[in-house]
Amino acid sequence: MIDMHCHILHGMDDGSSSLRESVELCRMAVANSIRTAVLTPHLPNPAQMEDFLRHRDKRMDELKRALDHEKIELELLPGAEIFVDDDVFFAPSFGDATLNGSRYILIEFTFRGLNTMRLVKYVNEFFARGLVPIIAHPERYFYTQENYDTINHLADLGVLFQLNGTSLVGNNGLEAKELGFAMARNGLASFIGSDAHSVHHRPNDLLAMLNHFPRAIPFDVYDRMLNANPRKIINDEDFDRGSFEPIRRKRFL
């Protein structure tokens, strides 16, 4: 499997706090059949993009050497999770902060207080720069939980979506589970990530979670979201979500 969203790189954000913990998270990833991890630390300040990227690459090299020493076979690829607000577009370029240097960029928003119009403005800024936004954990935002049409509208624009595995097993609340389920069932969500932060808090145990995902969705759908789909992203291939059905807010589970 490919974990395209994780915070297992030490000393970068609120994720792994040490090289030792990063190694253990990588060991856990391999035990859960993850063969590739895209490292997506939070970008704290877009004005300091170059410093962030240098720091990320240095930490990634340290982790790669540690994995070689421990004989842990996990492919590590560079990325970032970009917090989007009005200030982020002062960054001159997002080039090396995309997922493995591709045209695809992982973004997140504040959990409360945004509306569809503002989200559309933000994603169109990325499209105008030749980038394809992938919204991280859209099922966790309070405004998307209240208004499913926001998801439908963003999908019509070509925005892609990555669900957290923890949401599909109910760890982020019923509203997040229902929205995540609806998006996966109707073809709106294309990827699943661990969003792992530490060994004990949001670990990257995707294989264990997979066994508890809602069974109303065929296994091959989950398999594509964890393998074939993210492979296209990290290879910078054209990605076609395919047909999808709009979702409506109601109790699914």
Coordinates of C-alpha atoms in Angstrom, one line a residue:
M1 CA 0.0 0.0 0.0
I2 CA 0.9 3.7 -0.4
D3 CA 0.4 6.0 2.5
M4 CA 0.1 9.4 0.9
H5 CA -0.5 11.4 4.0
C6 CA 1.5 11.0 7.2
H7 CA 3.5 13.0 9.8
I8 CA 6.2 10.5 10.6
L9 CA 9.1 12.7 9.8
H10 CA 10.8 13.7 13.1
G11 CA 11.1 17.2 14.3
M12 CA 9.0 18.8 11.6
D13 CA 5.5 19.4 13.2
D14 CA 3.1 17.9 15.7
G15 CA 3.9 14.4 14.4
S16 CA 7.0 12.3 15.3
S17 CA 9.1 13.9 18.0
S18 CA 12.3 12.0 17.4
L19 CA 14.3 9.9 14.9
R20 CA 13.7 6.8 17.0
E21 CA 9.9 7.3 16.9
S22 CA 10.1 7.9 13.1
V23 CA 11.9 4.6 12.8
E24 CA 9.2 2.8 14.9
L25 CA 6.5 4.4 12.8
C26 CA 8.2 3.1 9.6
R27 CA 8.5 -0.3 11.2
M28 CA 4.8 -0.2 11.9
A29 CA 4.0 0.9 8.4
V30 CA 5.9 -2.1 6.9
A31 CA 4.1 -4.4 9.3
N32 CA 0.8 -3.0 7.9
S33 CA 1.8 -3.7 4.3
I34 CA 2.7 -0.1 3.5
R35 CA 5.6 -0.1 1.0
T36 CA 5.7 3.6 0.2
A37 CA 5.1 6.6 2.5
V38 CA 4.8 10.2 1.2
L39 CA 6.1 12.4 4.0
T40 CA 3.7 15.3 4.4
P41 CA 4.7 17.6 7.3
H42 CA 2.7 20.7 7.9
L43 CA 4.1 23.8 6.3
P44 CA 4.0 26.3 9.1
N45 CA 4.8 29.5 7.2
P46 CA 4.6 29.9 3.4
A47 CA 7.0 32.9 3.6
Q48 CA 9.7 30.4 4.8
M49 CA 9.1 27.8 2.1
E50 CA 12.8 27.4 1.3
D51 CA 13.8 26.9 4.9
F52 CA 11.0 24.4 5.3
L53 CA 12.0 22.4 2.3
R54 CA 15.7 22.3 3.3
H55 CA 14.7 21.1 6.8
R56 CA 12.4 18.5 5.4
D57 CA 14.9 17.1 3.0
K58 CA 17.6 17.0 5.7
R59 CA 15.3 15.1 8.1
M60 CA 14.2 12.7 5.3
D61 CA 17.9 11.9 4.5
E62 CA 18.4 11.2 8.2
L63 CA 15.4 8.9 8.3
K64 CA 16.5 7.0 5.2
R65 CA 19.9 6.3 6.7
A66 CA 18.3 5.1 9.9
L67 CA 16.0 2.8 7.9
D68 CA 18.9 1.4 5.9
H69 CA 20.7 0.7 9.2
E70 CA 17.7 -1.1 10.6
K71 CA 17.1 -2.9 7.3
I72 CA 13.5 -1.5 7.1
E73 CA 12.4 -1.5 3.5
L74 CA 10.1 1.5 3.1
E75 CA 10.2 3.9 0.2
L76 CA 10.1 7.5 1.5
L77 CA 8.9 10.3 -0.9
P78 CA 8.8 14.0 -0.3
G79 CA 5.6 16.0 0.2
A80 CA 3.9 18.5 2.5
E81 CA 0.5 19.3 3.8
I82 CA -0.3 22.9 3.1
F83 CA -2.6 24.8 5.4
V84 CA -4.6 27.1 3.2
D85 CA -5.7 30.6 4.1
D86 CA -5.4 34.0 2.5
D87 CA -1.7 34.2 3.4
V88 CA -0.5 31.0 1.8
F89 CA -0.6 32.4 -1.7
F90 CA 2.2 34.8 -0.9
A91 CA 4.5 31.8 -1.4
P92 CA 6.3 32.4 -4.7
S93 CA 6.0 28.7 -5.6
F94 CA 4.8 25.4 -4.3
G95 CA 6.9 23.3 -6.6
D96 CA 8.9 21.1 -4.2
A97 CA 6.1 21.1 -1.6
T98 CA 3.8 19.0 -3.9
L99 CA 3.5 15.2 -3.6
N100 CA 6.8 13.8 -4.9
G101 CA 7.3 16.8 -7.1
S102 CA 4.2 16.2 -9.1
R103 CA 1.4 18.6 -10.1
Y104 CA -0.7 17.3 -7.2
I105 CA -0.7 19.2 -3.9
L106 CA -2.1 18.1 -0.5
I107 CA -4.0 20.9 1.2
E108 CA -6.1 21.4 4.4
F109 CA -8.2 24.1 5.9
T110 CA -9.4 25.3 9.2
F111 CA -12.0 23.0 10.7
R112 CA -14.7 25.6 11.2
G113 CA -15.9 28.8 9.7
L114 CA -15.5 28.5 5.9
N115 CA -18.1 28.4 3.2
T116 CA -18.3 27.0 -0.3
M117 CA -17.5 30.3 -1.9
R118 CA -14.2 30.8 0.0
L119 CA -13.2 27.2 -0.7
V120 CA -13.8 27.6 -4.4
K121 CA -11.7 30.8 -4.3
Y122 CA -8.8 28.9 -2.7
V123 CA -8.8 25.8 -4.9
N124 CA -9.0 28.0 -8.1
E125 CA -5.8 29.7 -7.0
F126 CA -4.1 26.4 -7.1
F127 CA -5.6 25.5 -10.5
A128 CA -4.4 28.8 -11.8
R129 CA -0.9 27.8 -10.9
G130 CA -1.1 24.6 -12.8
L131 CA -1.6 22.5 -9.7
V132 CA -4.3 20.0 -8.8
P133 CA -5.5 20.3 -5.2
I134 CA -6.1 17.2 -3.1
I135 CA -8.1 18.1 0.0
A136 CA -7.0 16.2 3.1
H137 CA -9.6 14.7 5.4
P138 CA -12.6 16.6 3.9
E139 CA -14.9 14.4 6.1
R140 CA -13.6 16.0 9.2
Y141 CA -14.5 19.6 8.5
F142 CA -17.6 20.8 10.3
Y143 CA -18.9 22.8 7.3
T144 CA -18.6 19.9 4.9
Q145 CA -20.4 17.7 7.4
E146 CA -23.2 20.2 7.5
N147 CA -23.4 20.9 3.8
Y148 CA -22.5 17.9 1.5
D149 CA -23.1 20.0 -1.5
T150 CA -19.8 21.7 -0.8
I151 CA -18.1 18.4 -1.6
N152 CA -20.2 18.0 -4.8
H153 CA -19.4 21.4 -6.0
L154 CA -15.6 21.1 -5.4
A155 CA -15.6 17.7 -7.2
D156 CA -17.3 19.3 -10.2
L157 CA -14.3 21.7 -10.3
G158 CA -11.8 18.8 -10.4
V159 CA -10.7 18.8 -6.8
L160 CA -9.6 15.5 -5.5
F161 CA -10.2 14.1 -2.0
Q162 CA -8.2 12.0 0.5
L163 CA -10.0 10.4 3.4
N164 CA -8.4 9.5 6.7
G165 CA -8.6 5.8 7.5
T166 CA -9.4 6.7 11.1
S167 CA -12.6 8.4 10.0
L168 CA -13.8 5.2 8.2
V169 CA -13.5 3.2 11.4
G170 CA -15.3 5.9 13.5
N171 CA -12.4 7.3 15.4
N172 CA -13.2 10.9 14.3
G173 CA -16.9 10.7 15.2
L174 CA -20.1 9.6 13.5
E175 CA -20.4 12.6 11.3
A176 CA -17.0 12.1 9.8
K177 CA -17.6 8.4 9.3
E178 CA -20.9 9.0 7.5
L179 CA -19.5 11.7 5.2
G180 CA -16.3 9.6 4.5
F181 CA -18.5 6.6 3.8
A182 CA -20.8 8.5 1.4
M183 CA -17.8 10.0 -0.5
A184 CA -16.2 6.6 -0.9
R185 CA -19.4 4.9 -1.8
N186 CA -20.4 7.5 -4.5
G187 CA -16.9 7.7 -6.1
L188 CA -16.0 11.2 -4.8
A189 CA -13.0 10.1 -2.6
S190 CA -10.0 8.7 -4.4
F191 CA -7.4 8.2 -1.7
I192 CA -7.1 6.9 1.9
G193 CA -4.2 8.0 4.1
S194 CA -3.2 7.3 7.7
D195 CA -2.5 10.9 8.7
A196 CA -0.3 9.2 11.3
H197 CA 1.3 11.4 13.9
S198 CA 2.8 9.1 16.5
V199 CA 3.1 5.5 17.5
H200 CA 0.3 5.9 20.1
H201 CA -1.8 8.8 18.6
R202 CA -3.1 8.1 15.1
P203 CA -0.6 5.4 14.2
N204 CA -0.2 4.3 10.6
D205 CA -1.9 0.9 11.0
L206 CA -3.8 1.1 7.7
L207 CA -4.0 -2.7 7.3
A208 CA -5.6 -3.1 10.7
M209 CA -8.0 -0.3 9.9
L210 CA -8.9 -1.8 6.5
N211 CA -10.3 -4.9 8.2
H212 CA -12.9 -2.6 9.9
F213 CA -13.8 -0.3 7.0
P214 CA -17.6 -0.3 6.2
R215 CA -18.3 -3.5 4.3
A216 CA -21.0 -1.9 2.2
I217 CA -18.2 -0.7 -0.1
P218 CA -16.5 -3.4 -2.1
F219 CA -12.9 -4.2 -1.1
D220 CA -11.6 -3.4 -4.6
V221 CA -12.7 0.2 -4.1
Y222 CA -10.5 0.5 -1.0
D223 CA -7.7 -1.3 -2.8
R224 CA -7.7 1.3 -5.6
M225 CA -7.7 4.1 -3.0
L226 CA -4.7 2.6 -1.2
N227 CA -2.7 1.4 -4.2
A228 CA -3.4 2.2 -7.9
N229 CA -4.8 5.7 -7.3
P230 CA -2.0 7.1 -5.2
R231 CA 0.6 5.4 -7.5
K232 CA -0.7 7.6 -10.3
I233 CA -0.3 10.7 -8.1
I234 CA 3.3 10.1 -7.1
N235 CA 4.2 9.2 -10.7
D236 CA 2.6 12.5 -11.8
E237 CA 0.2 10.7 -14.2
D238 CA -3.1 12.1 -15.4
F239 CA -5.7 11.1 -12.9
D240 CA -9.4 10.5 -13.8
R241 CA -11.6 10.1 -10.8
G242 CA -14.3 8.6 -13.1
S243 CA -18.0 9.0 -12.7
F244 CA -19.5 9.9 -9.3
E245 CA -22.9 10.4 -7.8
P246 CA -23.6 13.6 -5.8
I247 CA -24.0 12.9 -2.1
R248 CA -26.8 14.0 0.2
R249 CA -26.7 14.4 3.9
K250 CA -28.5 11.6 5.7
R251 CA -27.8 8.7 7.9
F252 CA -26.0 6.0 5.9
L253 CA -24.7 3.6 8.6

